Coordinates of N, CA and C in Angstrom, one line a residue:
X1 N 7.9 26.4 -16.1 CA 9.0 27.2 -16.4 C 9.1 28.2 -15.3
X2 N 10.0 28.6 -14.9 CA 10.7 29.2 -13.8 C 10.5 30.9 -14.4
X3 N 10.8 31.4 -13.1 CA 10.2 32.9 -13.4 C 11.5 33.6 -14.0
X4 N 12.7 32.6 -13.8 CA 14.3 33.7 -14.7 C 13.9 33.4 -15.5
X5 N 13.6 32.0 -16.0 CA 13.5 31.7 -17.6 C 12.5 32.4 -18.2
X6 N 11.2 32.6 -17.6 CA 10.4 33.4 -18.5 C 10.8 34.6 -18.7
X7 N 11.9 35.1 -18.0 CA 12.5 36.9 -18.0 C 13.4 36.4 -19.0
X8 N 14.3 36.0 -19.0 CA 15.2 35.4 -20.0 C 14.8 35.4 -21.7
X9 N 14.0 34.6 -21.7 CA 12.9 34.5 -22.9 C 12.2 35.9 -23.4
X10 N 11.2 36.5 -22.6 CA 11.4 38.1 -22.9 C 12.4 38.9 -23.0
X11 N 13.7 38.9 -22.6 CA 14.5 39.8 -22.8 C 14.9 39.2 -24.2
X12 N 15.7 38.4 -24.7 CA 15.5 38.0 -25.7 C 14.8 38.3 -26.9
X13 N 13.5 37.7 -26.8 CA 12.3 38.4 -27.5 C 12.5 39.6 -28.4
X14 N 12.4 40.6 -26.9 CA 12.7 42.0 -27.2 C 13.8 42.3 -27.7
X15 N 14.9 41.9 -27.6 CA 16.3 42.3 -28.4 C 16.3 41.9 -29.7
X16 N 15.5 40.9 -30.5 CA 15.7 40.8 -31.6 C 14.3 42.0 -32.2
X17 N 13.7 42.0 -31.5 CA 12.6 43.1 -31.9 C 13.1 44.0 -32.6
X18 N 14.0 44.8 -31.6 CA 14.6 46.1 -31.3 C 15.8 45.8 -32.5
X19 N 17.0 44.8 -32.9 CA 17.1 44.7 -33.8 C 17.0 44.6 -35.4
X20 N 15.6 44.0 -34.9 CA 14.3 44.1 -36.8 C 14.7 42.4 -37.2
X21 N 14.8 41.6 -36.0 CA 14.9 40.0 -36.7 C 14.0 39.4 -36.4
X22 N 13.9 39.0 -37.3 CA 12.3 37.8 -36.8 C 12.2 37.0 -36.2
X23 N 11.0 37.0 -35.3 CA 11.2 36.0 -34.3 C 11.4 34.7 -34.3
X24 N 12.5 33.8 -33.5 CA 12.4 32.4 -34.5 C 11.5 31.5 -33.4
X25 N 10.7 30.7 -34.2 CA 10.1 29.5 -33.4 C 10.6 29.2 -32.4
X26 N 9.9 28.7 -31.4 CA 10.4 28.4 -29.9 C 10.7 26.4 -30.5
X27 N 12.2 26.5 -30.1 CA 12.0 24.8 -30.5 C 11.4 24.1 -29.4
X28 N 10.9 22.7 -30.1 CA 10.3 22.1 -28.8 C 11.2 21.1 -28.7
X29 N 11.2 21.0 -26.8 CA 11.6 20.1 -25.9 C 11.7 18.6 -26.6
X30 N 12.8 18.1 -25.8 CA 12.7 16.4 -25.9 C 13.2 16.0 -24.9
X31 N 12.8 14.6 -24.6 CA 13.6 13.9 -23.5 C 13.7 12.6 -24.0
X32 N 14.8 12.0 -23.1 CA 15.3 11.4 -24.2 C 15.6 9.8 -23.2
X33 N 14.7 8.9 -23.7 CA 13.4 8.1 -22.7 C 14.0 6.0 -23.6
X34 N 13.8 5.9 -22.4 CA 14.3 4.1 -22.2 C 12.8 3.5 -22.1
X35 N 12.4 3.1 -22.6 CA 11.1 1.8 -22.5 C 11.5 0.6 -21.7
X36 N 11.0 0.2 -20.7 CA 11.1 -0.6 -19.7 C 9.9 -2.0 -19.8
X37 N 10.2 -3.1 -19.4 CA 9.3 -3.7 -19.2 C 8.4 -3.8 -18.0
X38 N 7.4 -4.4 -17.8 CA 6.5 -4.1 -16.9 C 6.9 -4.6 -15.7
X39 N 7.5 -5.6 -15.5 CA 7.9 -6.5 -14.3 C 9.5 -6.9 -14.8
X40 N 9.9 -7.1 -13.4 CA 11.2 -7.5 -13.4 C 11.6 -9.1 -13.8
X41 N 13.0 -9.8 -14.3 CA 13.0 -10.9 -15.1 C 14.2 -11.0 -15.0
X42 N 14.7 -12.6 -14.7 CA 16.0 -12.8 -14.5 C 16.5 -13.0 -12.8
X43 N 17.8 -13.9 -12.6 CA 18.2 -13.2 -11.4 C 18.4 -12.1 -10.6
X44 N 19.1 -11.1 -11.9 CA 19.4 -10.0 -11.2 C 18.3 -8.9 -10.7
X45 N 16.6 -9.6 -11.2 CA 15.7 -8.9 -11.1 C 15.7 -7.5 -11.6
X46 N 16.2 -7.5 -13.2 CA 15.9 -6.0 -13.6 C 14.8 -6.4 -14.9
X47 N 14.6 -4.8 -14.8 CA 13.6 -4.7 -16.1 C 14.1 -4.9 -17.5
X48 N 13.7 -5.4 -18.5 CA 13.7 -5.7 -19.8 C 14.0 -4.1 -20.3
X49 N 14.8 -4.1 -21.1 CA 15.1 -2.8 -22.2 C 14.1 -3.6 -23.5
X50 N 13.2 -2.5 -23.5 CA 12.0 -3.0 -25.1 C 12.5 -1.7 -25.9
X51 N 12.9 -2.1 -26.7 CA 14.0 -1.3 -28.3 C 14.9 -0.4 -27.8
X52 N 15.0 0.9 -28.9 CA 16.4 1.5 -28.3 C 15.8 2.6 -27.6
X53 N 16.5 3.4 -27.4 CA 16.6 5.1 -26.5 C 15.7 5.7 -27.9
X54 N 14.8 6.5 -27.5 CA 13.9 7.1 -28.1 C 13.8 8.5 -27.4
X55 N 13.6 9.7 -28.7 CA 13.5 10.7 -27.9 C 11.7 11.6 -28.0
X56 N 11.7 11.9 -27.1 CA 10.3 11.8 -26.6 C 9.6 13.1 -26.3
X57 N 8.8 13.9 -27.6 CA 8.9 14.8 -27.5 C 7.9 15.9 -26.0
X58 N 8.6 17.1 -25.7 CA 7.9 17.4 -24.0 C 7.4 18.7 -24.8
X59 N 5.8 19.4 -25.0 CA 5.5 19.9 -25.5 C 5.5 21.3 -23.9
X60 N 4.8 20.5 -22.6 CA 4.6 21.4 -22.2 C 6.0 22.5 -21.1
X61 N 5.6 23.4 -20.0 CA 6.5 24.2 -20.4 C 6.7 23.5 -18.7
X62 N 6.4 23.0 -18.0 CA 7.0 22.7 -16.3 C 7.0 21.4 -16.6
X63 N 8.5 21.0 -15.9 CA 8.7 19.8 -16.3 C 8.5 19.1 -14.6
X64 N 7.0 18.3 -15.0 CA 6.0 17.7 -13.2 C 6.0 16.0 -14.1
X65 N 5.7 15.8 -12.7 CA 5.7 14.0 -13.3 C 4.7 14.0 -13.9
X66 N 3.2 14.5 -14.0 CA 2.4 14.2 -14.8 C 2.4 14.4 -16.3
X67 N 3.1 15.7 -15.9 CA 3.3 16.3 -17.8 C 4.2 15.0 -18.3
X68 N 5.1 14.3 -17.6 CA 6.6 13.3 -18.0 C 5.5 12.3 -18.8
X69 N 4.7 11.8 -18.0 CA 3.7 10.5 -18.0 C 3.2 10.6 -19.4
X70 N 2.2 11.9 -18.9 CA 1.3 12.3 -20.6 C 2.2 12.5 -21.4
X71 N 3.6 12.9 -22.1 CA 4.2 12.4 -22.7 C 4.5 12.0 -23.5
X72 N 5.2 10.8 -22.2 CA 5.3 9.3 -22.7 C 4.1 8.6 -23.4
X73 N 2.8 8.7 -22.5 CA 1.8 8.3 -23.0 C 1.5 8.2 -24.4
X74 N 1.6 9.8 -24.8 CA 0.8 10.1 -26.0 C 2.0 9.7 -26.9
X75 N 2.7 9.3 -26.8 CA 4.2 9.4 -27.8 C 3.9 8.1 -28.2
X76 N 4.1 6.8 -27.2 CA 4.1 5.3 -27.2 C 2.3 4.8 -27.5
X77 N 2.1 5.6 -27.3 CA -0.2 5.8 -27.6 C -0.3 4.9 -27.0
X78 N -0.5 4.5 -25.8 CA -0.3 3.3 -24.6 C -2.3 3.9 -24.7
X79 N -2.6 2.4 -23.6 CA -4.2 2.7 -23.9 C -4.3 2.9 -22.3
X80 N -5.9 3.6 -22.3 CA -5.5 4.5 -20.9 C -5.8 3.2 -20.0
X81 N -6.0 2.1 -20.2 CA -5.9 0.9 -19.4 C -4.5 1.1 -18.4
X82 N -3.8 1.9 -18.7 CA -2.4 1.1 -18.2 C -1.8 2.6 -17.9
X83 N -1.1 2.8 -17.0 CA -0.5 4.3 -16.6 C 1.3 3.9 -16.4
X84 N 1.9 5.3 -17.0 CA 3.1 5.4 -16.7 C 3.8 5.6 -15.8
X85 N 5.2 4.5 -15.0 CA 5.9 4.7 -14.0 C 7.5 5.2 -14.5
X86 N 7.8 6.3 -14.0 CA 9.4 6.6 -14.2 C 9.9 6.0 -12.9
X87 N 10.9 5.6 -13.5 CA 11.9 4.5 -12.9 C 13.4 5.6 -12.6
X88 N 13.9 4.9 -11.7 CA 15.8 5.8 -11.6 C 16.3 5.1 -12.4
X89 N 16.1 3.7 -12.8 CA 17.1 2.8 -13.5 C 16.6 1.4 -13.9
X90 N 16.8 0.7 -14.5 CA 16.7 -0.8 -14.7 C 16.4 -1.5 -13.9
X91 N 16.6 -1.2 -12.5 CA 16.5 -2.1 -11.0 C 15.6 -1.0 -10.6
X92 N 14.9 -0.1 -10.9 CA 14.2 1.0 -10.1 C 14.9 1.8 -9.0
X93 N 14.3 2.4 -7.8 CA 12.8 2.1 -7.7 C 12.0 3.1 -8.4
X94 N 10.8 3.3 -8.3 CA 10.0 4.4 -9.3 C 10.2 5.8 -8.6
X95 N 10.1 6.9 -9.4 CA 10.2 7.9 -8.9 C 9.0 8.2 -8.3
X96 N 8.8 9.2 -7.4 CA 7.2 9.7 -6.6 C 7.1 11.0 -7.2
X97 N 8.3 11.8 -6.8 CA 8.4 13.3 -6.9 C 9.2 13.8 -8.3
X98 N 9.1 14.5 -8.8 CA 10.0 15.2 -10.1 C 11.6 15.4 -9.4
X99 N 11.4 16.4 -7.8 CA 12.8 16.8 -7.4 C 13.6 15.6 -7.1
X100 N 13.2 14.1 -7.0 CA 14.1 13.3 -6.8 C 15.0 12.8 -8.1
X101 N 14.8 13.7 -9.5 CA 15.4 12.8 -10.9 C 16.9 13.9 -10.8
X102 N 17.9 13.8 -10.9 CA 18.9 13.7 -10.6 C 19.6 14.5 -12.3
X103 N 19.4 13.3 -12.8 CA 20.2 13.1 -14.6 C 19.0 13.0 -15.0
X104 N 18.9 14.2 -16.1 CA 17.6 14.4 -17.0 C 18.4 13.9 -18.3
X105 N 19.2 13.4 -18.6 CA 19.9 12.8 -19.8 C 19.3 11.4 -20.0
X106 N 18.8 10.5 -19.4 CA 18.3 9.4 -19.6 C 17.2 9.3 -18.6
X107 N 15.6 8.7 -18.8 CA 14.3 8.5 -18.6 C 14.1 7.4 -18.7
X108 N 14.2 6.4 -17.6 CA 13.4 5.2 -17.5 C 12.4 5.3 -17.4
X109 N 11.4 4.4 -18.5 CA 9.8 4.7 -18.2 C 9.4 3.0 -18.3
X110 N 8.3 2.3 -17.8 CA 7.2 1.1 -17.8 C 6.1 1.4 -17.8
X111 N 5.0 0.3 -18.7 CA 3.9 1.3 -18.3 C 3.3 -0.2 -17.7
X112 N 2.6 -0.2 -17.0 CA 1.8 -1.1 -16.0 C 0.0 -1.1 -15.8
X113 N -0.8 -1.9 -16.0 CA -2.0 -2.4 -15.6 C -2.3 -1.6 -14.6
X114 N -3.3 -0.4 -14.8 CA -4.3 0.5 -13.9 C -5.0 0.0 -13.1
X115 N -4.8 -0.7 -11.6 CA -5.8 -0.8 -10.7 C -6.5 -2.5 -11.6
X116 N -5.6 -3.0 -11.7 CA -6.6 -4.5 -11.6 C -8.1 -5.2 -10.8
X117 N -7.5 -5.0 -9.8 CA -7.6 -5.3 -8.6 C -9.2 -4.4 -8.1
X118 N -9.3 -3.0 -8.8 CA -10.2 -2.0 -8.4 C -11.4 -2.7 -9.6
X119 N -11.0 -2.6 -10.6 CA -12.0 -3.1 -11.9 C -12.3 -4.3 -11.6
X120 N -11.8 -5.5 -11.6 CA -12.6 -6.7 -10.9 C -13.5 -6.6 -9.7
X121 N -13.0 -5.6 -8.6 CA -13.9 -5.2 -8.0 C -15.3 -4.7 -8.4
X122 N -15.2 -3.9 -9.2 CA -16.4 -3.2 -9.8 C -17.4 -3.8 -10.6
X123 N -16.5 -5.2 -11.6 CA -17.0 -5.7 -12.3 C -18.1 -6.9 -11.2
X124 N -17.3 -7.0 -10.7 CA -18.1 -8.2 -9.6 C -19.3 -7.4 -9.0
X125 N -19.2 -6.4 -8.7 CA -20.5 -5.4 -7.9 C -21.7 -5.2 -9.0
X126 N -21.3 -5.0 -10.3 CA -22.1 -4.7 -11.0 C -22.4 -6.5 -11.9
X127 N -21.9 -7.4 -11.7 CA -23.0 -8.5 -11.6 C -23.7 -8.5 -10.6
X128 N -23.3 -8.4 -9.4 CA -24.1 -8.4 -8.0 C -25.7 -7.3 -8.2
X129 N -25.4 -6.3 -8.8 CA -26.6 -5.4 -8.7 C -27.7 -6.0 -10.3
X130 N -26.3 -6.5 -11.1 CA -27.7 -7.0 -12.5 C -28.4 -8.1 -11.8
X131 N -27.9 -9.1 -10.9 CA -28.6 -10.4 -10.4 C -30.0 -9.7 -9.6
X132 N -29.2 -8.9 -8.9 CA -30.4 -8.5 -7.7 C -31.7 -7.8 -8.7
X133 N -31.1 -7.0 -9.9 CA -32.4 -6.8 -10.7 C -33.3 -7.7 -11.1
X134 N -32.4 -8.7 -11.9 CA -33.2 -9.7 -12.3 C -33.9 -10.5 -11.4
X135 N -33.6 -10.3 -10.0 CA -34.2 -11.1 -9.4 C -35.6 -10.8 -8.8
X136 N -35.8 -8.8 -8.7 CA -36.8 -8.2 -8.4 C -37.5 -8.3 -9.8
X137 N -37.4 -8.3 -11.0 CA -37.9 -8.7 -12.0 C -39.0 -9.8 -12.3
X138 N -38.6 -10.7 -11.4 CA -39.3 -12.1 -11.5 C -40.8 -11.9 -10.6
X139 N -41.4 -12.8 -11.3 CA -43.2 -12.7 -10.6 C -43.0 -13.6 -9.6
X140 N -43.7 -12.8 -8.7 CA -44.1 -13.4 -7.4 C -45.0 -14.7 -7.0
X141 N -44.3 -15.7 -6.4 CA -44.7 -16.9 -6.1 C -45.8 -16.9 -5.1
X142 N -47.7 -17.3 -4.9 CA -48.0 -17.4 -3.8 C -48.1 -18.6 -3.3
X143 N -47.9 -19.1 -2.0 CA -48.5 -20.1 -1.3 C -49.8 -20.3 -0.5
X144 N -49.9 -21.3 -0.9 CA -51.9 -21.9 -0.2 C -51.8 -22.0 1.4
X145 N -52.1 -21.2 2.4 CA -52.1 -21.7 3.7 C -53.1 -22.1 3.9
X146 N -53.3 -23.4 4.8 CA -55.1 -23.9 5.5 C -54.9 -23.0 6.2
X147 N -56.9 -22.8 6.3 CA -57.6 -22.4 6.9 C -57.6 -23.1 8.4
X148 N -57.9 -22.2 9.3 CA -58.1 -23.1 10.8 C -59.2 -24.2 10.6
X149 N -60.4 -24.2 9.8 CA -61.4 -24.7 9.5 C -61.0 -26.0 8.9
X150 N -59.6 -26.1 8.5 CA -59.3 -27.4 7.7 C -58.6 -28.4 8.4
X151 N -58.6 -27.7 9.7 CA -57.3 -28.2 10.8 C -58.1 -29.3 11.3
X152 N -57.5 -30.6 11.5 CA -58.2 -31.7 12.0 C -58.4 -31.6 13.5
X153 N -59.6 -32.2 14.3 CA -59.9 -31.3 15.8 C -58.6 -32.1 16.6
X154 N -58.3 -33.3 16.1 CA -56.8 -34.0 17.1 C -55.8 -33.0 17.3
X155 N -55.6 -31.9 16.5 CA -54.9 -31.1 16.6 C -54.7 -29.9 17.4
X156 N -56.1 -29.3 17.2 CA -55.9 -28.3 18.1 C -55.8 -28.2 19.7
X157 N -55.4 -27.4 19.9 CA -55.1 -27.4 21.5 C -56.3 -27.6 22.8
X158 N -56.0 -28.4 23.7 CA -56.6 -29.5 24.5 C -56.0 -27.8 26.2
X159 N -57.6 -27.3 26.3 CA -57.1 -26.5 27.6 C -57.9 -27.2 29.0
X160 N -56.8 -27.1 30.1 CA -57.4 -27.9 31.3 C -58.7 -27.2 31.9
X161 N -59.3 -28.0 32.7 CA -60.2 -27.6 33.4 C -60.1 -26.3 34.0
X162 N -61.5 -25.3 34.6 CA -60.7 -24.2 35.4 C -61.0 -24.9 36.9
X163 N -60.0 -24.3 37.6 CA -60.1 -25.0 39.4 C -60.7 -23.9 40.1
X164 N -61.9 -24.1 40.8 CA -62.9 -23.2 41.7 C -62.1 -22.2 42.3
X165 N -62.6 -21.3 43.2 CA -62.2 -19.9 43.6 C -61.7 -20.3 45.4
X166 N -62.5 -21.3 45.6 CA -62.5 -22.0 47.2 C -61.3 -22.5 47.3
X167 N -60.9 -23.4 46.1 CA -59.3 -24.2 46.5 C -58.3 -23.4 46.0
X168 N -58.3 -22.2 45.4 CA -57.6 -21.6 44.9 C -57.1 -20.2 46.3
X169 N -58.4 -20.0 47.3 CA -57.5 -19.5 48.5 C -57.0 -20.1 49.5
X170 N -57.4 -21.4 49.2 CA -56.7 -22.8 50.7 C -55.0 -22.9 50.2
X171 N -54.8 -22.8 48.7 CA -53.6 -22.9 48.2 C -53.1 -22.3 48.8
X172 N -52.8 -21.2 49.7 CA -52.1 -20.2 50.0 C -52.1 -20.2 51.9
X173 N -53.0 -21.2 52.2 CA -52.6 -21.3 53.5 C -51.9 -22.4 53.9
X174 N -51.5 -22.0 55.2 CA -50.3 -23.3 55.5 C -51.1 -24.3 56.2
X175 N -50.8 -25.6 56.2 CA -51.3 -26.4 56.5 C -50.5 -27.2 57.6
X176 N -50.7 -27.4 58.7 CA -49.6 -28.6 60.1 C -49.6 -29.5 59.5
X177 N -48.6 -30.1 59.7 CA -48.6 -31.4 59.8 C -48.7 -32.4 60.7
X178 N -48.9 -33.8 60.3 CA -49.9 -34.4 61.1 C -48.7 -35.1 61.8
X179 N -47.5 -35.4 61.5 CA -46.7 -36.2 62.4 C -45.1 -35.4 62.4
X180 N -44.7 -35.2 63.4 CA -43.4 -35.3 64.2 C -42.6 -36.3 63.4
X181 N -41.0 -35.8 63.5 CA -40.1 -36.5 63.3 C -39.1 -36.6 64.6
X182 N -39.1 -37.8 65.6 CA -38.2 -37.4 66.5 C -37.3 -38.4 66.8
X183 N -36.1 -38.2 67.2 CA -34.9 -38.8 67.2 C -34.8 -38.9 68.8
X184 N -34.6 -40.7 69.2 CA -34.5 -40.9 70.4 C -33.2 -41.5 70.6
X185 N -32.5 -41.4 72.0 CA -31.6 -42.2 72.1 C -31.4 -43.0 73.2
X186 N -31.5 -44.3 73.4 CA -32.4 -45.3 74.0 C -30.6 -46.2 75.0
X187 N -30.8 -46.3 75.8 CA -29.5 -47.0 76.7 C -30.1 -47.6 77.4
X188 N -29.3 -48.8 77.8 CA -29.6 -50.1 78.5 C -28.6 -51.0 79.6
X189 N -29.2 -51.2 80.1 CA -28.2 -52.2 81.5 C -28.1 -54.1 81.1
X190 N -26.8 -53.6 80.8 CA -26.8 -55.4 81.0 C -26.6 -55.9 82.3
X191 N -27.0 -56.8 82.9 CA -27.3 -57.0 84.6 C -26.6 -58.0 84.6
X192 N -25.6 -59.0 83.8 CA -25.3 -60.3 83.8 C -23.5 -59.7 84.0
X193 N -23.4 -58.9 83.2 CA -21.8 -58.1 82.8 C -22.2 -56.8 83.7
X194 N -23.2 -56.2 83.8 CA -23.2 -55.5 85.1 C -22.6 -53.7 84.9
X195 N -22.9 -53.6 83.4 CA -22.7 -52.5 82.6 C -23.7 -51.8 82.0
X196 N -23.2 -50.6 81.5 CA -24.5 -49.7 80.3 C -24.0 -50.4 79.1
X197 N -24.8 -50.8 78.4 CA -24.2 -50.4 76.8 C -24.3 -49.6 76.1
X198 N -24.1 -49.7 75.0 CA -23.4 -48.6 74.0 C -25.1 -47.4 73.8
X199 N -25.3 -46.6 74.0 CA -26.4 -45.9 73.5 C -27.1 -46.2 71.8
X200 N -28.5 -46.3 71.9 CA -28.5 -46.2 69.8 C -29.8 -45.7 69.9
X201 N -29.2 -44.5 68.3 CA -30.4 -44.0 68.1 C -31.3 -44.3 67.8
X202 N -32.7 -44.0 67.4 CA -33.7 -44.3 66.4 C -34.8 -43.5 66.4
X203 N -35.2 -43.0 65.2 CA -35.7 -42.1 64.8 C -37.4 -42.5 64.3
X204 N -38.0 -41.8 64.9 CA -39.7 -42.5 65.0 C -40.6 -41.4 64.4
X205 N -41.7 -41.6 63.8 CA -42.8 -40.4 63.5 C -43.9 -40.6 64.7
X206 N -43.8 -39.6 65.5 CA -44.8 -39.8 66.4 C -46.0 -38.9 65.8
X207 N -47.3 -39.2 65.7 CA -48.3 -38.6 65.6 C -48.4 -37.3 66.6
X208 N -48.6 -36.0 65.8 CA -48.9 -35.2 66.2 C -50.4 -35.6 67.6
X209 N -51.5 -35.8 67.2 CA -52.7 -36.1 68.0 C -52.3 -36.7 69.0
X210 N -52.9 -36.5 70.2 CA -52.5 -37.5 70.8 C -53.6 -38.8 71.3
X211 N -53.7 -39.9 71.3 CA -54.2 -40.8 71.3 C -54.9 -41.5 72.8
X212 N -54.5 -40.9 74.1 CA -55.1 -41.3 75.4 C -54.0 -40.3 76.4
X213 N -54.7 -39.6 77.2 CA -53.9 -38.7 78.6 C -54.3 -39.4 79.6
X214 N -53.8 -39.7 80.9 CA -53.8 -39.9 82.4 C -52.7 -39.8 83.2
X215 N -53.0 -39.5 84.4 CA -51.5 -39.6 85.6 C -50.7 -38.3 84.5
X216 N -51.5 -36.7 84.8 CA -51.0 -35.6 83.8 C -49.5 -35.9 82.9
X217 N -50.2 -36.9 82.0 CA -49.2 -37.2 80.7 C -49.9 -37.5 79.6
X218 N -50.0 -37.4 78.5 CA -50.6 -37.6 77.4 C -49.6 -38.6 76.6
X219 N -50.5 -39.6 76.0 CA -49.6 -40.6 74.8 C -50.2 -40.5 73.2
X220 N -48.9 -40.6 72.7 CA -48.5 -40.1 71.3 C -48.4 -41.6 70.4
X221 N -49.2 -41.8 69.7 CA -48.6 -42.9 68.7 C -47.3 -42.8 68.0
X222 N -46.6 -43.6 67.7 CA -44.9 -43.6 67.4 C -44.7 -44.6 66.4
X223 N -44.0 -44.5 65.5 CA -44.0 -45.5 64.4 C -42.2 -45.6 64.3

C-alpha cells in the first residue's frame, strides 16, 4: 500500500472518530482470476480456460507478484509441487514484473510442475550416494598372493655374467684398422687400334701392414 493510501485511510479513520461512528471493517480485496491450463493445445496454441472467472480473495496489503501467486495458491490449495505463472492472456506470455499488468480487471493464472528436471536430478544423486553406502557396507574380499618361495626356479630371472675390469677399459679405446679401402683407376693402350681406352675403376682392400720393402718402396697386399 502506497504512502497516499495509508494517509487516506487515517484521515478517514479519524473523521469518523471525531464524528462518534464506528469504525467499519476494512473489506477485503479480490481479484478477479481465469484458471489456465498448464500447456498450450490446439492450432492456435492457447491455453485451455479450466471453469469460469473466480474471484480470488487478496488478503495482503502490496499488490507484488508473490503475494498474486500465494493467493492464488492458497485459494485453488494447489500442492507446493507446482508454482504459479500469471499470464497477460490465453496466448501469454507470463508476466516477470507486477508493473508490466496493465488491466487488473482480469488475472490469468496456470499453475505448472516445480523444477522437474532439478528433483530427478537429486533423486538420481541420492541413489548414487545410497549405492556408494551400500557398497562401503560390504565386507572386504582378501586375495591369496604366492610367496616368492612358491615361484617355480624356470621363472625367475636369469642375470648375465659380470665382464672383468681389463675389457671393460679396452672398450673405450680406439682400435686401427687393419685394412684400407682404396679406389683405383686403371687405363690402358690398345696397340692394334692405337688408342687409350675408356678408364675403370676398382676398388681393392689393401692391407694396412705392409708385406715386403726394396728399391725405397714398400708392397701392400690388395684384395
Amino acid at each position: 500500500m502506497s504512502k497516499r493510501k495509508q494517509w487516506d485511510v487515517f484521515k478517514n479513520k479519524m473523521s469518523r472518530k471525531r464524528m462518534g461512528k464506528k469504525e467499519e471493517k476494512e473489506e477485503t480485496e479480490y481479484l478477479t482470476v481465469q484458471r489456465l491450463s498448464a500447456s498450450v493445445e490446439g492450432k492456435a496454441q492457447k491455453y485451455t480456460r479450466i471453469g469460469p472467472l473466480t474471484m480470488v480473495p487478496f488478503p495482503h496489503e502490496d499488490k507484488t507478484m508473490e503475494n498474486i501467486k500465494h493467493a492464488c495458491k492458497d485459494h485453488f490449495e494447489i500442492d507446493k509441487g507446482y508454482q504459479c505463472d500469471v499470464l497477460a492472456g490465453e496466448r501469454g506470455p507470463s508476466y516477470t514484473n507486477v508493473n508490466q499488468i496493465k488491466n487488473w480487471k482480469l488475472i490469468h493464472i496456470r499453475f505448472v510442475e516445480k523444477e522437474p528436471e532439478l528433483r530427478k536430478s537429486r533423486s538420481s544423486k541420492e541413489k548414487e550416494d545410497h549405492t556408494q553406502a551400500h557398497n562401503l557396507s560390504l565386507p572386504i574380499s582378501y586375495v591369496n598372493v604366492p610367496s616368492c618361495s612358491n615361484i617355480a626356479p624356470s621363472s625367475r630371472s636369469v642375470f648375465p655374467q659380470s665382464v672383468p675390469l681389463s675389457q671393460l677399459i679396452k672398450i673405450g679405446k680406439f682400435i686401427p684398422p687393419k685394412k684400407d679401402i682404396v679406389t683405383l683407376q686403371l687405363e690402358a693402350f690398345d696397340v692394334e687400334r692405337r688408342s687409350w681406352k675408356d678408364p675403370v675403376e676398382v676398388v681393392l682392400s689393401i692391407s694396412v701392414d705392409k708385406f715386403a720393402s726394396g728399391a725405397c718402396r714398400d708392397a701392400f697386399l690388395a684384395f
